[in-house]
Structures are given as C-alpha cells and as structure tokens.
Amino acid sequence: MSDSETQQIPTIELGFVTSTQPTTTIFKRSQSKIQNPKSKIGRPTPHSPLLITMLCQELILSTFDFSPYQLGIPQQSGLMTVVPIFGGHNKSKYTGPLTGLKLNRVTGYGSVELANPADSGIAIVPLHIGYIQDGAQNHALCRSAFIAGGQKLMFEDACCVQQSQGGYLEGREQWFFILPVQLRLEALQLRGQKSYSKLWNAISRLNQQFNLPNRGHLEQIITRQRAFLTQYQSRFELLENQTGALFFLGDKLAGIEIAPTAAYFQEMWMPLVCFCYGTAAMYFEQKAGNLTEQQPVPFAASNLRELRFQLQQSRQKLQEQVLSQLAATPAEKFNLQEEERFCELRLQTAIGNNFAGQFVEDGGQLVYASLFAKPEYILSKNLTPLAAA
C-alpha cells in the first residue's frame, strides 16, 4: 500500500490578524500549530494531543480575521499539492456558481449577461469564470461581481477566448471553467477594458508553451486536453465540509481559493483543480518528463502496526514540507482597490509583487477569496516536488 490515498485532518490553524494599513496587506511569517493524526487506518481524527509548533505563514488582509480557518492533511500527485481548507462556514444566502448562476445571453462579442435565477440569495461571480458551448465563441470574465436573486448583470468587459470562432453563447446547456493560472494576472489587469480580443496575445503565448499553434484559441488546451486535465479531479479528493484549498505547484504556493460555503466550493472544485491549476501542473509535468511517471513506492511494512506508523510518518513529512514552503514564501505587500459594494458585501482587488486576485468581505468577515501567483513568480526557477524539496 502506498500513500496515494489522502484523507482529512483539520490541522493547521491560520491565525490571521488585522493590518493597520488601510490600503496594503502583507504575507507575514508567524508561529502556528499542526496536529498529527492518531496512528490508525481510516479517516484521521482532528483531535490529537500531540502539537508541534512550526513556522507557518499568515496572510493578513487589512480588515478581516482568518482565524476560523484550518488546513487539512495535504494531498499530492505529481507536481501539484492541494491542502484542503475547512471552516468559515457562512449563511446559506450565497448561491453557488453552477446552481445559482446562469449565462443568460451574449449581446455581442465581449458582452456577457449572467443571471441569478434564485428567488433570494446573493451570487458571488467567481473570478475568471469562463463558459464553453459547442458552435459558439467561448467567453471568460476578467472580474468578480455580485448578483442578487432574480437579477441580471451585463459584463461588457468580458473577453473572447477563441480568436476565429463565430457564434454567440446561448442560455442553454453549457459548462464553465476558471482561466488557467498563467492567464489570470493579465485578465485581472484588463478588467474594465472593453475589448473582446484583449486576451488573445496571452492565450497565444500560453499555446506556444505547449507547442501548440500560435493563436488565441484557449480550447486547444481546455477542450482538447480535457481528458487529461480532468484526471486531476480523481487524483485529488474533495472532502466533506471543505470550503477552500491551497494549491502548490512543486515547492511554490500557486493559489489560495476560499468559498463562502462548502456547497459553493464543491461546484468550484473541478474548474479549479482541473482547468485553473491543472493546466499549469500539466505543463510542468510535461516539461519534467518522466519525473511524474514514476510509480508510488509501496510502504515496506510487514504488519498492520508498521503500516500505520509509516503512513503517519509519510503524512507528517508532507505536512512539514508544506509548512516549510509557506514559511519560505516571500513576504508580500498588496495594494488594495475596492471594486464594488452590495449591502454589507465589499469586493476588493489585491495586487502584490508575487500574488494577485480578488476577495469579498461581508461586514468585515472574509467570505470569498481567489488569490493566485503571478506567472513570473511560478516560473522564476525550476519547480521541485514538495516531497523532495
């Protein structure tokens, strides 16, 4: 048996505190705690008497408290590591991106109307959501937004992601994705700019990285590589009550995704792990060659007791690597810009040296965050798998 199966243990407390700066936020190193699972096969218990104080990283976002959140046991496959996030459950007033959002119509290239068909509840539009439909020009959004129940919202700053494809998306069956992490910074910077072709150059550059034709057609990756990308959905396990995740590419933190509810994150899971971060993982795995083709090494256990002990050691080693890499992540300063308000909700954009994204607060409490690493940070050196870091 190998440690290919990963299971839940809410273990690492994220002690986030309030910054005194009104327009900047920072990553800050601090002491935190990690709990070891009890030595038994099956789902590890979140209550362990053994506490190990280790360096962890605090993400301080000016006005809200991250202390309700905990990290679960890391899951690793190839060059990607996913650390589940638990806690921060919010009221059920937030509708999910699949059940609570509908692409209503496209009035012209770059103009996409979304609707919240629910009678009540607020839809937080996921940052960089995109829609795919056969025989139509696929679109992606450059920003998040709020849509109340029964309301519609026109995004006139959307971008086309198929350079030469004609036809409009319709309000019928479609599936959605999140832009690959390599494209997200440029898309965020282009929010508010009305130009349906504005992302084509970035898509062309991404295609070149995969040795694909140099054109602004994202479907060359998202659609034609879908069979490979969707493997990440089975490589990693979405856990009960999970509300977010940290995504690592090799030994680098690549993204922090937090949803208002577990139901919301469940609907975001596949687009995030497969298309957003999975696209980058696929690139790095192909670049690394046979590194990820190696089969998992079985535990050298001869009885159940040894197996339990070796399984615990393997999990603990990966947890320690995660904490070590969080501590090694460069201190970050964010410039914040408020984008939109709706009742007590506030949407802000955060752009720093190595990370960027958007987040939402409800009365000062974090309810949604999508923060991702900039491409130049991810590509600044060769990635090393966490287990070998």
Short mmCIF file of C-alpha atoms in Angstrom, two decimals:
data_model
loop_
_atom_site.label_atom_id
_atom_site.label_comp_id
_atom_site.label_asym_id
_atom_site.label_seq_id
_atom_site.Cartn_x
_atom_site.Cartn_y
_atom_site.Cartn_z
CA MET A 1 0.00 0.00 0.00
CA SER A 2 1.27 3.49 -0.84
CA ASP A 3 0.30 6.89 0.50
CA SER A 4 -1.64 7.72 -2.62
CA GLU A 5 -4.86 7.95 -0.63
CA THR A 6 -5.14 11.21 1.27
CA GLN A 7 -7.66 11.91 3.97
CA GLN A 8 -8.97 14.79 6.01
CA ILE A 9 -7.49 16.21 9.16
CA PRO A 10 -8.18 19.85 10.00
CA THR A 11 -4.78 20.51 11.49
CA ILE A 12 -3.08 23.81 10.82
CA GLU A 13 -4.58 26.88 12.41
CA LEU A 14 -4.41 30.02 10.29
CA GLY A 15 -4.10 32.83 12.82
CA PHE A 16 -4.81 35.79 10.58
CA VAL A 17 -4.92 39.22 12.17
CA THR A 18 -5.87 42.72 11.18
CA SER A 19 -3.46 45.04 9.43
CA THR A 20 -3.22 48.65 10.48
CA GLN A 21 -2.65 49.77 6.89
CA PRO A 22 -5.86 50.75 5.05
CA THR A 23 -4.52 50.18 1.53
CA THR A 24 -1.89 47.46 1.81
CA THR A 25 -1.80 43.91 3.07
CA ILE A 26 1.10 41.57 3.62
CA PHE A 27 2.14 37.96 3.93
CA LYS A 28 3.75 37.61 7.36
CA ARG A 29 5.60 34.73 8.98
CA SER A 30 4.46 33.59 12.41
CA GLN A 31 4.27 30.64 14.76
CA SER A 32 1.36 28.25 14.28
CA LYS A 33 0.37 24.74 15.25
CA ILE A 34 0.00 21.48 13.44
CA GLN A 35 -1.69 18.43 14.83
CA ASN A 36 -0.64 14.90 13.95
CA PRO A 37 -3.31 12.33 13.12
CA LYS A 38 -3.69 9.46 15.55
CA SER A 39 -1.94 6.34 14.38
CA LYS A 40 -4.79 4.41 12.84
CA ILE A 41 -6.02 3.47 9.43
CA GLY A 42 -9.10 5.29 8.21
CA ARG A 43 -10.08 8.93 8.44
CA PRO A 44 -7.67 10.69 10.81
CA THR A 45 -9.13 12.38 13.84
CA PRO A 46 -8.91 16.18 14.10
CA HIS A 47 -8.30 15.89 17.84
CA SER A 48 -4.76 14.82 18.64
CA PRO A 49 -2.87 15.53 21.88
CA LEU A 50 0.41 15.93 20.01
CA LEU A 51 1.07 19.54 18.96
CA ILE A 52 4.17 20.63 17.03
CA THR A 53 4.94 24.35 16.80
CA MET A 54 6.29 25.16 13.36
CA LEU A 55 6.75 28.15 11.11
CA CYS A 56 3.62 28.93 9.12
CA GLN A 57 2.57 31.87 7.02
CA GLU A 58 -0.07 34.45 7.82
CA LEU A 59 -1.91 36.18 5.04
CA ILE A 60 -3.04 39.48 6.51
CA LEU A 61 -5.81 41.15 4.57
CA SER A 62 -6.43 44.51 6.26
CA THR A 63 -9.87 44.24 7.84
CA PHE A 64 -10.89 40.63 8.36
CA ASP A 65 -9.95 37.69 10.50
CA PHE A 66 -8.80 34.37 9.05
CA SER A 67 -8.71 32.60 12.41
CA PRO A 68 -11.83 30.44 11.74
CA TYR A 69 -9.97 28.52 9.04
CA GLN A 70 -7.95 25.32 9.39
CA LEU A 71 -5.89 23.32 6.93
CA GLY A 72 -6.36 19.61 6.34
CA ILE A 73 -3.81 16.96 5.50
CA PRO A 74 -2.04 17.73 2.20
CA GLN A 75 -2.76 15.71 -0.92
CA GLN A 76 -0.07 15.29 -3.56
CA SER A 77 0.00 13.97 -7.11
CA GLY A 78 2.86 14.66 -9.47
CA LEU A 79 3.97 18.28 -9.17
CA MET A 80 0.71 19.51 -7.64
CA THR A 81 -0.09 19.55 -3.94
CA VAL A 82 -3.51 20.54 -2.60
CA VAL A 83 -4.10 21.45 1.04
CA PRO A 84 -7.82 21.46 1.98
CA ILE A 85 -9.22 24.41 3.90
CA PHE A 86 -12.08 24.00 6.41
CA GLY A 87 -14.12 26.42 8.44
CA GLY A 88 -15.54 29.85 7.82
CA HIS A 89 -18.98 28.48 7.03
CA ASN A 90 -21.31 31.34 6.17
CA LYS A 91 -25.03 31.73 5.90
CA SER A 92 -26.82 29.92 3.12
CA LYS A 93 -27.65 33.22 1.44
CA TYR A 94 -24.78 32.62 -1.02
CA THR A 95 -25.73 30.71 -4.14
CA GLY A 96 -23.22 28.52 -5.98
CA PRO A 97 -21.71 29.25 -9.40
CA LEU A 98 -23.41 26.24 -11.00
CA THR A 99 -26.80 26.22 -9.28
CA GLY A 100 -27.01 29.96 -8.63
CA LEU A 101 -25.60 31.45 -11.84
CA LYS A 102 -26.77 31.14 -15.42
CA LEU A 103 -25.31 32.53 -18.60
CA ASN A 104 -28.38 34.36 -19.83
CA ARG A 105 -27.23 35.74 -23.17
CA VAL A 106 -24.43 37.31 -25.18
CA THR A 107 -25.39 40.55 -26.91
CA GLY A 108 -22.11 40.93 -28.77
CA TYR A 109 -18.56 39.69 -28.62
CA GLY A 110 -17.22 40.68 -25.21
CA SER A 111 -20.67 41.36 -23.72
CA VAL A 112 -21.96 38.56 -21.49
CA GLU A 113 -25.07 38.69 -19.32
CA LEU A 114 -25.29 36.47 -16.24
CA ALA A 115 -28.42 35.88 -14.17
CA ASN A 116 -29.13 34.67 -10.67
CA PRO A 117 -32.33 32.64 -11.14
CA ALA A 118 -32.90 32.10 -7.41
CA ASP A 119 -35.73 33.90 -5.65
CA SER A 120 -33.32 35.04 -2.96
CA GLY A 121 -29.66 34.84 -2.11
CA ILE A 122 -26.52 36.50 -3.42
CA ALA A 123 -24.35 35.08 -6.19
CA ILE A 124 -20.66 35.92 -5.94
CA VAL A 125 -19.43 35.53 -9.51
CA PRO A 126 -16.19 33.52 -9.37
CA LEU A 127 -13.12 35.39 -10.52
CA HIS A 128 -12.20 34.48 -14.11
CA ILE A 129 -15.11 32.17 -14.77
CA GLY A 130 -15.49 31.17 -18.41
CA TYR A 131 -18.20 29.41 -20.40
CA ILE A 132 -17.89 26.86 -23.19
CA GLN A 133 -20.58 25.87 -25.66
CA ASP A 134 -20.29 23.97 -28.93
CA GLY A 135 -20.62 26.13 -32.03
CA ALA A 136 -20.21 29.44 -30.22
CA GLN A 137 -17.47 31.89 -29.27
CA ASN A 138 -16.41 30.95 -25.75
CA HIS A 139 -16.02 33.79 -23.26
CA ALA A 140 -14.34 34.41 -19.91
CA LEU A 141 -14.79 37.18 -17.35
CA CYS A 142 -11.99 39.36 -16.02
CA ARG A 143 -13.51 40.14 -12.63
CA SER A 144 -15.84 39.02 -9.89
CA ALA A 145 -19.17 40.69 -9.10
CA PHE A 146 -22.39 40.41 -7.07
CA ILE A 147 -25.79 39.40 -8.48
CA ALA A 148 -28.86 39.39 -6.23
CA GLY A 149 -31.59 36.77 -6.51
CA GLY A 150 -33.78 37.28 -9.57
CA GLN A 151 -31.38 39.86 -11.04
CA LYS A 152 -29.20 40.01 -14.15
CA LEU A 153 -25.84 41.66 -14.77
CA MET A 154 -24.18 42.51 -18.06
CA PHE A 155 -20.39 42.19 -18.24
CA GLU A 156 -19.27 44.41 -21.09
CA ASP A 157 -15.59 43.80 -20.34
CA ALA A 158 -15.63 40.04 -20.98
CA CYS A 159 -13.09 38.52 -23.33
CA CYS A 160 -13.40 36.07 -26.19
CA VAL A 161 -11.10 33.07 -25.86
CA GLN A 162 -11.41 31.70 -29.43
CA GLN A 163 -9.83 34.05 -31.93
CA SER A 164 -11.57 32.88 -35.10
CA GLN A 165 -14.73 31.21 -33.80
CA GLY A 166 -18.06 32.80 -34.64
CA GLY A 167 -21.44 32.47 -32.95
CA TYR A 168 -22.87 33.68 -29.64
CA LEU A 169 -23.21 31.70 -26.43
CA GLU A 170 -26.85 30.99 -25.63
CA GLY A 171 -28.79 30.42 -22.44
CA ARG A 172 -28.81 26.66 -22.87
CA GLU A 173 -26.60 23.89 -21.59
CA GLN A 174 -23.00 24.99 -21.11
CA TRP A 175 -20.11 24.12 -18.83
CA PHE A 176 -17.80 26.52 -17.09
CA PHE A 177 -14.11 26.69 -16.29
CA ILE A 178 -11.72 29.02 -14.50
CA LEU A 179 -8.97 30.61 -16.58
CA PRO A 180 -5.58 28.88 -16.35
CA VAL A 181 -3.46 30.46 -13.63
CA GLN A 182 -0.93 31.54 -16.28
CA LEU A 183 -3.58 33.89 -17.78
CA ARG A 184 -5.19 35.23 -14.63
CA LEU A 185 -2.94 38.21 -13.92
CA GLU A 186 -3.33 39.65 -17.40
CA ALA A 187 -7.08 39.06 -17.30
CA LEU A 188 -7.34 40.81 -13.93
CA GLN A 189 -5.34 43.78 -15.19
CA LEU A 190 -7.68 44.05 -18.19
CA ARG A 191 -10.86 44.27 -16.10
CA GLY A 192 -13.00 47.21 -17.15
CA GLN A 193 -11.42 47.37 -20.61
CA LYS A 194 -13.96 46.81 -23.37
CA SER A 195 -12.12 44.77 -25.98
CA TYR A 196 -13.22 41.24 -26.80
CA SER A 197 -9.79 40.36 -28.27
CA LYS A 198 -7.72 41.65 -25.35
CA LEU A 199 -6.61 38.21 -24.09
CA TRP A 200 -5.70 36.65 -27.43
CA ASN A 201 -1.99 37.50 -27.25
CA ALA A 202 -1.69 35.96 -23.78
CA ILE A 203 -3.55 32.84 -24.94
CA SER A 204 -1.23 32.60 -27.96
CA ARG A 205 1.82 32.73 -25.69
CA LEU A 206 0.34 30.02 -23.49
CA ASN A 207 -0.30 27.82 -26.53
CA GLN A 208 3.33 28.26 -27.58
CA GLN A 209 4.43 26.92 -24.19
CA PHE A 210 2.55 23.72 -25.04
CA ASN A 211 3.99 23.65 -28.59
CA LEU A 212 0.52 24.32 -29.97
CA PRO A 213 -0.39 26.63 -32.87
CA ASN A 214 0.33 30.27 -32.05
CA ARG A 215 -3.21 31.65 -31.94
CA GLY A 216 -5.70 32.94 -29.41
CA HIS A 217 -7.64 29.70 -29.07
CA LEU A 218 -7.88 28.54 -25.47
CA GLU A 219 -9.89 25.48 -26.46
CA GLN A 220 -6.65 23.99 -27.81
CA ILE A 221 -5.83 23.38 -24.15
CA ILE A 222 -9.08 23.47 -22.18
CA THR A 223 -11.17 21.38 -24.57
CA ARG A 224 -8.72 19.22 -26.48
CA GLN A 225 -6.74 18.37 -23.36
CA ARG A 226 -9.85 17.92 -21.23
CA ALA A 227 -9.42 14.14 -20.96
CA PHE A 228 -6.01 14.67 -19.35
CA LEU A 229 -6.93 17.71 -17.26
CA THR A 230 -9.99 16.07 -15.72
CA GLN A 231 -7.73 13.37 -14.28
CA TYR A 232 -6.80 15.86 -11.57
CA GLN A 233 -10.36 15.58 -10.28
CA SER A 234 -9.71 11.94 -9.45
CA ARG A 235 -6.08 12.44 -8.39
CA PHE A 236 -7.28 14.70 -5.58
CA GLU A 237 -10.19 14.23 -3.22
CA LEU A 238 -12.76 16.88 -2.40
CA LEU A 239 -13.54 16.39 1.28
CA GLU A 240 -16.73 16.81 3.23
CA ASN A 241 -17.26 20.37 4.52
CA GLN A 242 -14.24 21.65 2.58
CA THR A 243 -14.53 25.39 1.93
CA GLY A 244 -11.29 26.08 0.09
CA ALA A 245 -7.76 24.97 -0.74
CA LEU A 246 -4.15 25.98 -1.03
CA PHE A 247 -2.66 24.95 -4.37
CA PHE A 248 1.07 24.28 -4.71
CA LEU A 249 2.93 23.76 -7.97
CA GLY A 250 6.12 21.98 -6.99
CA ASP A 251 7.51 23.78 -3.97
CA LYS A 252 5.72 27.07 -4.66
CA LEU A 253 2.39 28.32 -3.39
CA ALA A 254 0.35 28.93 -6.54
CA GLY A 255 -3.07 29.89 -5.20
CA ILE A 256 -5.43 30.37 -2.28
CA GLU A 257 -9.09 29.70 -3.00
CA ILE A 258 -11.79 30.19 -0.35
CA ALA A 259 -15.54 29.92 -0.90
CA PRO A 260 -18.44 31.20 1.23
CA THR A 261 -19.85 27.70 1.76
CA ALA A 262 -18.85 24.08 1.26
CA ALA A 263 -21.59 23.74 -1.38
CA TYR A 264 -20.14 26.69 -3.31
CA PHE A 265 -16.63 25.23 -3.22
CA GLN A 266 -17.91 21.84 -4.31
CA GLU A 267 -19.17 23.44 -7.52
CA MET A 268 -15.83 25.26 -7.96
CA TRP A 269 -13.64 22.25 -7.27
CA MET A 270 -13.44 20.71 -10.72
CA PRO A 271 -12.89 24.00 -12.64
CA LEU A 272 -10.14 25.00 -10.18
CA VAL A 273 -8.20 21.76 -9.81
CA CYS A 274 -8.54 20.71 -13.47
CA PHE A 275 -8.50 23.87 -15.57
CA CYS A 276 -7.05 26.66 -13.44
CA TYR A 277 -4.18 24.97 -11.62
CA GLY A 278 -4.31 21.68 -13.53
CA THR A 279 -3.29 23.41 -16.76
CA ALA A 280 -0.09 24.68 -15.12
CA ALA A 281 0.55 21.31 -13.47
CA MET A 282 0.17 19.59 -16.84
CA TYR A 283 2.70 21.96 -18.38
CA PHE A 284 5.27 21.44 -15.63
CA GLU A 285 4.75 17.67 -15.61
CA GLN A 286 5.30 17.51 -19.37
CA LYS A 287 8.39 19.69 -19.00
CA ALA A 288 9.70 17.45 -16.21
CA GLY A 289 9.43 14.39 -18.46
CA ASN A 290 9.44 11.08 -16.66
CA LEU A 291 9.60 12.66 -13.21
CA THR A 292 5.89 12.13 -12.63
CA GLU A 293 5.73 8.80 -14.46
CA GLN A 294 7.33 7.04 -11.52
CA GLN A 295 5.03 4.68 -9.66
CA PRO A 296 4.39 5.33 -5.96
CA VAL A 297 6.81 3.45 -3.75
CA PRO A 298 4.92 0.94 -1.55
CA PHE A 299 5.43 1.04 2.19
CA ALA A 300 7.87 -1.59 3.42
CA ALA A 301 5.51 -2.66 6.19
CA SER A 302 5.16 -6.29 7.18
CA ASN A 303 2.18 -5.88 9.51
CA LEU A 304 -0.67 -3.51 10.25
CA ARG A 305 1.15 -1.70 13.06
CA GLU A 306 4.14 -0.89 10.83
CA LEU A 307 1.80 0.20 8.05
CA ARG A 308 0.02 2.63 10.39
CA PHE A 309 3.30 4.05 11.59
CA GLN A 310 4.78 4.50 8.10
CA LEU A 311 1.55 6.05 6.83
CA GLN A 312 1.63 8.55 9.70
CA GLN A 313 5.28 9.35 9.02
CA SER A 314 4.60 9.92 5.31
CA ARG A 315 1.74 12.30 6.05
CA GLN A 316 3.72 14.15 8.67
CA LYS A 317 6.65 14.63 6.29
CA LEU A 318 4.41 16.18 3.63
CA GLN A 319 2.76 18.44 6.23
CA GLU A 320 6.18 19.63 7.35
CA GLN A 321 7.16 20.34 3.75
CA VAL A 322 4.00 22.39 3.24
CA LEU A 323 4.67 24.47 6.35
CA SER A 324 8.30 24.92 5.36
CA GLN A 325 7.37 26.21 1.92
CA LEU A 326 4.72 28.53 3.35
CA ALA A 327 7.36 29.97 5.66
CA ALA A 328 9.75 30.34 2.72
CA THR A 329 7.22 32.22 0.58
CA PRO A 330 8.49 35.82 0.21
CA ALA A 331 6.78 38.44 2.35
CA GLU A 332 4.13 40.11 0.22
CA LYS A 333 2.65 43.58 0.07
CA PHE A 334 -0.71 44.08 -1.58
CA ASN A 335 -2.22 47.26 -2.97
CA LEU A 336 -5.98 47.10 -2.47
CA GLN A 337 -8.67 48.65 -4.63
CA GLU A 338 -12.35 48.49 -3.78
CA GLU A 339 -14.35 47.47 -6.84
CA GLU A 340 -17.96 47.11 -5.76
CA ARG A 341 -20.33 47.17 -2.78
CA PHE A 342 -23.64 45.45 -2.23
CA CYS A 343 -25.28 45.94 1.16
CA GLU A 344 -22.59 44.72 3.60
CA LEU A 345 -20.57 42.99 0.88
CA ARG A 346 -17.37 44.56 -0.37
CA LEU A 347 -15.34 43.30 -3.35
CA GLN A 348 -11.67 44.26 -3.50
CA THR A 349 -8.77 43.64 -5.86
CA ALA A 350 -5.38 42.82 -4.33
CA ILE A 351 -2.18 43.10 -6.37
CA GLY A 352 1.26 42.46 -4.88
CA ASN A 353 4.76 41.60 -6.03
CA ASN A 354 4.17 37.87 -6.48
CA PHE A 355 0.42 37.36 -5.94
CA ALA A 356 -2.81 38.98 -7.09
CA GLY A 357 -6.56 38.34 -7.05
CA GLN A 358 -9.85 39.44 -5.58
CA PHE A 359 -11.66 38.82 -2.31
CA VAL A 360 -15.04 39.57 -0.74
CA GLU A 361 -15.90 40.59 2.80
CA ASP A 362 -19.32 40.53 4.41
CA GLY A 363 -19.42 43.02 7.25
CA GLY A 364 -15.66 42.69 7.67
CA GLN A 365 -15.66 38.87 7.55
CA LEU A 366 -13.98 37.08 4.67
CA VAL A 367 -16.45 35.06 2.59
CA TYR A 368 -14.63 34.61 -0.73
CA ALA A 369 -11.03 34.81 -1.92
CA SER A 370 -9.23 33.90 -5.11
CA LEU A 371 -5.54 34.84 -4.85
CA PHE A 372 -3.07 33.40 -7.35
CA ALA A 373 0.66 33.53 -8.01
CA LYS A 374 1.89 35.67 -10.87
CA PRO A 375 3.39 33.71 -13.80
CA GLU A 376 6.85 35.20 -13.34
CA TYR A 377 6.88 34.00 -9.72
CA ILE A 378 5.91 30.45 -10.65
CA LEU A 379 8.45 30.39 -13.48
CA SER A 380 11.28 32.09 -11.58
CA LYS A 381 13.09 28.78 -11.11
CA ASN A 382 12.65 25.09 -11.78
CA LEU A 383 9.96 23.58 -9.60
CA THR A 384 10.82 20.85 -7.10
CA PRO A 385 8.18 18.40 -5.84
CA LEU A 386 7.35 19.08 -2.21
CA ALA A 387 8.37 15.59 -1.11
CA ALA A 388 11.87 16.23 -2.45
CA ALA A 389 12.11 19.91 -1.51
#
